[in-house]
Coordinates of N, CA and C in Angstrom, one line a residue:
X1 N 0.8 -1.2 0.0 CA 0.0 0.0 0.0 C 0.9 1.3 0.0
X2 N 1.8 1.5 0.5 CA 2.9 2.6 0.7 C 2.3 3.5 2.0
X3 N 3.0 4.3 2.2 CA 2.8 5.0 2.8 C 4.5 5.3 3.4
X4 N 4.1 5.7 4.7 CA 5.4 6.1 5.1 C 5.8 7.8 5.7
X5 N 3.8 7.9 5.8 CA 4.1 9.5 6.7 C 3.9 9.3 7.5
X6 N 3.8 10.6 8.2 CA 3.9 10.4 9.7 C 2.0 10.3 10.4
X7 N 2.2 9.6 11.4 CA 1.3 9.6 12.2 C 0.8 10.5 12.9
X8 N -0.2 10.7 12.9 CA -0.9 12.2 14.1 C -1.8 12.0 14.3
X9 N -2.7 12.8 14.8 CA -4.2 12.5 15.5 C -4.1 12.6 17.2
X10 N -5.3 12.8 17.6 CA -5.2 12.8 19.4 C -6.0 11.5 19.5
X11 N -5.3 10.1 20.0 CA -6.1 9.6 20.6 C -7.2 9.8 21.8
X12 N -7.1 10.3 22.6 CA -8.5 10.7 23.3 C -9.8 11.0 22.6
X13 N -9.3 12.1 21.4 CA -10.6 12.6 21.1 C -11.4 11.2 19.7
X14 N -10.2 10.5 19.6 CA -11.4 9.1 18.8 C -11.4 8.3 19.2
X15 N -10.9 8.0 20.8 CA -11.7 7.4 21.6 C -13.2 8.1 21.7
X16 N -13.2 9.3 22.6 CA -14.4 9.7 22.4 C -15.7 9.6 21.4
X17 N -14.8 9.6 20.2 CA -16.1 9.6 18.8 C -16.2 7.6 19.5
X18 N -15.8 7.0 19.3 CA -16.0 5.4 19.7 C -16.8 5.2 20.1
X19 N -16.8 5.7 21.9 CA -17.8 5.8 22.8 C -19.4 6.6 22.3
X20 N -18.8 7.5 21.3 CA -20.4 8.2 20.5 C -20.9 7.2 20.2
X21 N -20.2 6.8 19.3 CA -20.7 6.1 18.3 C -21.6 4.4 19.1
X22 N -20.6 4.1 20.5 CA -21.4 2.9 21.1 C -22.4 3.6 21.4
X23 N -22.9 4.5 21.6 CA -23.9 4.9 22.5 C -24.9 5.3 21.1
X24 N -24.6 5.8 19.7 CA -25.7 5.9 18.7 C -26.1 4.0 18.5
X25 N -25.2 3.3 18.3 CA -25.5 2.2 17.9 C -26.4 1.4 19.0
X26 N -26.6 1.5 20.7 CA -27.5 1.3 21.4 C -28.3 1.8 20.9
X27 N -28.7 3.1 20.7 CA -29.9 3.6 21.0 C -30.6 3.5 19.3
X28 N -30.4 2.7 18.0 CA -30.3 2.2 17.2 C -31.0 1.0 16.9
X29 N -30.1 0.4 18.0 CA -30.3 -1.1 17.5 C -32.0 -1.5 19.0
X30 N -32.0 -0.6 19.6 CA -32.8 -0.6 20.5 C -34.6 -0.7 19.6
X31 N -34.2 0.5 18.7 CA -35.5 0.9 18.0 C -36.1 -0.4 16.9
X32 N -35.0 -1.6 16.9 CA -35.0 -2.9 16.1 C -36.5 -3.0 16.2
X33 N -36.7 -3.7 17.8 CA -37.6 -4.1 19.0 C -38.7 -3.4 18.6
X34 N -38.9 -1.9 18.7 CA -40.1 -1.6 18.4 C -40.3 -1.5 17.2
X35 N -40.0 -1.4 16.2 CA -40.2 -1.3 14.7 C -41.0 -3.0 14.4
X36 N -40.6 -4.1 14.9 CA -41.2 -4.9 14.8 C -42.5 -5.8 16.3
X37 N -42.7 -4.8 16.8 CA -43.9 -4.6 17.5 C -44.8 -3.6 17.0
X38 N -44.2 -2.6 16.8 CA -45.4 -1.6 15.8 C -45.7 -3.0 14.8
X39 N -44.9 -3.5 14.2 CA -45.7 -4.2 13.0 C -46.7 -5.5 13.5
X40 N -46.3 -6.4 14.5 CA -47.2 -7.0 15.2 C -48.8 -6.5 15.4
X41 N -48.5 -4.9 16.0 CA -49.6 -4.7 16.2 C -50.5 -4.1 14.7
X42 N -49.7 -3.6 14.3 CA -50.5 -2.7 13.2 C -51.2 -4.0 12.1
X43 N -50.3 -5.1 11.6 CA -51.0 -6.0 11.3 C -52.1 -6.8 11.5
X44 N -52.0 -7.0 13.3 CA -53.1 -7.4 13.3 C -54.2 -6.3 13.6
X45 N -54.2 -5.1 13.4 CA -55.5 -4.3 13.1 C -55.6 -4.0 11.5
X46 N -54.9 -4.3 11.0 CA -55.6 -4.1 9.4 C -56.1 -4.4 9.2
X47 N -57.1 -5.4 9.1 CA -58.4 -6.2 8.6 C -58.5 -6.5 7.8
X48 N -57.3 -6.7 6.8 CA -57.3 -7.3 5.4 C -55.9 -8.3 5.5
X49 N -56.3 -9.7 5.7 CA -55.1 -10.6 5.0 C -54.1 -9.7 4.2
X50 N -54.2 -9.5 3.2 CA -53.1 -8.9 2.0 C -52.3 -7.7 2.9
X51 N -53.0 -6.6 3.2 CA -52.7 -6.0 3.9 C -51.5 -6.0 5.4
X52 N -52.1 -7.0 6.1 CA -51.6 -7.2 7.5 C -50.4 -8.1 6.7
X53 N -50.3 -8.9 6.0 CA -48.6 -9.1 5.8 C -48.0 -8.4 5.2
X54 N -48.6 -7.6 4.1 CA -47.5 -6.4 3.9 C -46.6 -5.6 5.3
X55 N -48.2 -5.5 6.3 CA -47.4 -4.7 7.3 C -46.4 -5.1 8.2
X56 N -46.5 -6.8 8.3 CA -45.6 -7.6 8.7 C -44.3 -7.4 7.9
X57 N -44.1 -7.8 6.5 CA -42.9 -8.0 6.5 C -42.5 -6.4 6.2
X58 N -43.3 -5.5 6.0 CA -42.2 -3.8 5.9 C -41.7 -3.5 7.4
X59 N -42.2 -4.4 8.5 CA -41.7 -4.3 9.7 C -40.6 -4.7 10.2
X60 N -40.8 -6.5 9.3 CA -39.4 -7.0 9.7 C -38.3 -6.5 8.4
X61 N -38.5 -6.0 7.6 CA -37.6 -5.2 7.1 C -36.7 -4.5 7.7
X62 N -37.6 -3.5 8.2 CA -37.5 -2.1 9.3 C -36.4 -2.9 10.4
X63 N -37.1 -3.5 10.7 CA -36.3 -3.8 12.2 C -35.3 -4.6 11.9
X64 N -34.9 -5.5 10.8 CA -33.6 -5.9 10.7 C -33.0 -4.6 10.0
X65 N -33.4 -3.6 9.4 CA -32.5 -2.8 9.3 C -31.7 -1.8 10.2
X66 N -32.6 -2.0 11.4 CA -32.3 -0.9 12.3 C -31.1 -2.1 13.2
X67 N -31.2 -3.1 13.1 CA -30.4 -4.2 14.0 C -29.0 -3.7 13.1
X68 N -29.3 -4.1 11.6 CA -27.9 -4.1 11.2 C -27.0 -2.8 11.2
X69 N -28.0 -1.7 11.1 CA -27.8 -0.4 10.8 C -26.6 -0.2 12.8
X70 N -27.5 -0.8 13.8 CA -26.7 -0.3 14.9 C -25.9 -1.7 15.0
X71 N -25.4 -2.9 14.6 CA -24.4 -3.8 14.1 C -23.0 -2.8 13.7
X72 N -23.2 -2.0 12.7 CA -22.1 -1.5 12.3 C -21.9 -0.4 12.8
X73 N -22.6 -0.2 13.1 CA -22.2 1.2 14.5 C -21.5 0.9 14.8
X74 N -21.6 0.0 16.1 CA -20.7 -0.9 17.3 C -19.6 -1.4 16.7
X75 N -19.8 -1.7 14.8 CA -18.2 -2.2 14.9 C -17.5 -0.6 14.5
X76 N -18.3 0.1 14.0 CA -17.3 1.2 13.4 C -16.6 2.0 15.4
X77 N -17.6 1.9 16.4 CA -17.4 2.6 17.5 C -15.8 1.4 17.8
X78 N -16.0 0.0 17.8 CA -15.0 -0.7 18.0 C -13.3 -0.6 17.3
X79 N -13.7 -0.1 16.0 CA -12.6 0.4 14.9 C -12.0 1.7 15.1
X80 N -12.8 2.3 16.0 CA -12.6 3.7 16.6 C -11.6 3.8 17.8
X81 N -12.2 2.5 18.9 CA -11.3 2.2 20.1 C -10.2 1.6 19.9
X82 N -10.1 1.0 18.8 CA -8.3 0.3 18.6 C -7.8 0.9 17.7
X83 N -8.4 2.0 16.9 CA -7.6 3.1 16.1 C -6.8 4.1 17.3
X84 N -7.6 4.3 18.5 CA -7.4 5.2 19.6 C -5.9 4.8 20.2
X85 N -6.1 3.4 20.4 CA -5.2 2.8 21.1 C -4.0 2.3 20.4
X86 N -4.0 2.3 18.6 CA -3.2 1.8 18.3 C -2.0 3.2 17.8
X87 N -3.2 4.5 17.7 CA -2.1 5.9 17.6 C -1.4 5.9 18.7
X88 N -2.2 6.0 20.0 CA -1.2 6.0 21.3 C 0.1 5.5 21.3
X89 N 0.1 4.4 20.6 CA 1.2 3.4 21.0 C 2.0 3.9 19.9
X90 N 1.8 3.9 18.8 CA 2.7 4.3 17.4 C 3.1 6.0 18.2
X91 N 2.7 6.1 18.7 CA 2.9 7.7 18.9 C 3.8 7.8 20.4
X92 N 4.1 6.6 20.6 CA 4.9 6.4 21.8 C 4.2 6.9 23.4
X93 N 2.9 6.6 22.8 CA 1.6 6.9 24.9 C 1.4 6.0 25.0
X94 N 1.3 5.6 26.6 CA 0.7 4.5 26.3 C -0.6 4.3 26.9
X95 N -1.3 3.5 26.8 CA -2.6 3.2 26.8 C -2.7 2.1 27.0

């Protein structure tokens, strides 16, 4: 790949984004849960077969997208905490 500049950045402050980022990806992957209870319920009040599975499956859509959507949060917040810790060390702090 090359390279061969120099290293910089503050690790503290992408630790910090890491910890953002765990804390967007909870509160993300939380809304999975309800996205597929809204659809539970909303299905069964439609009153039309055809209907009530559409609302089913745009639910479980919804909600595995919100699962995967806060999945990669948590890994990008994880890529964040060993980016943190791996400047420290290249940068001679330790951590």
């Amino acid at each position: 790949m090359g390279g061969g500049g120099s290293v910089g950045g503050n690790p503290a402050t992408i630790a910090d984004g890491g910890a953002k980022l765990r804390t967007a990806a909870s509160g993300v992957s939380s809304r999975s849960t309800g996205a597929s209870h809204a659809g539970s319920q909303g299905s069964s009040a439609a009153g039309d077969a055809r209907m009530a599975a559409a609302i089913s499956r745009f639910a479980a859509a919804a909600g595995a997208m919100t699962d995967g959507l806060g999945k990669q949060l948590d890994a990008a917040a994880l890529l964040a905490t060993n980016a943190s810790k791996d400047l420290s060390t290249a940068t001679g702090g330790h951590r």
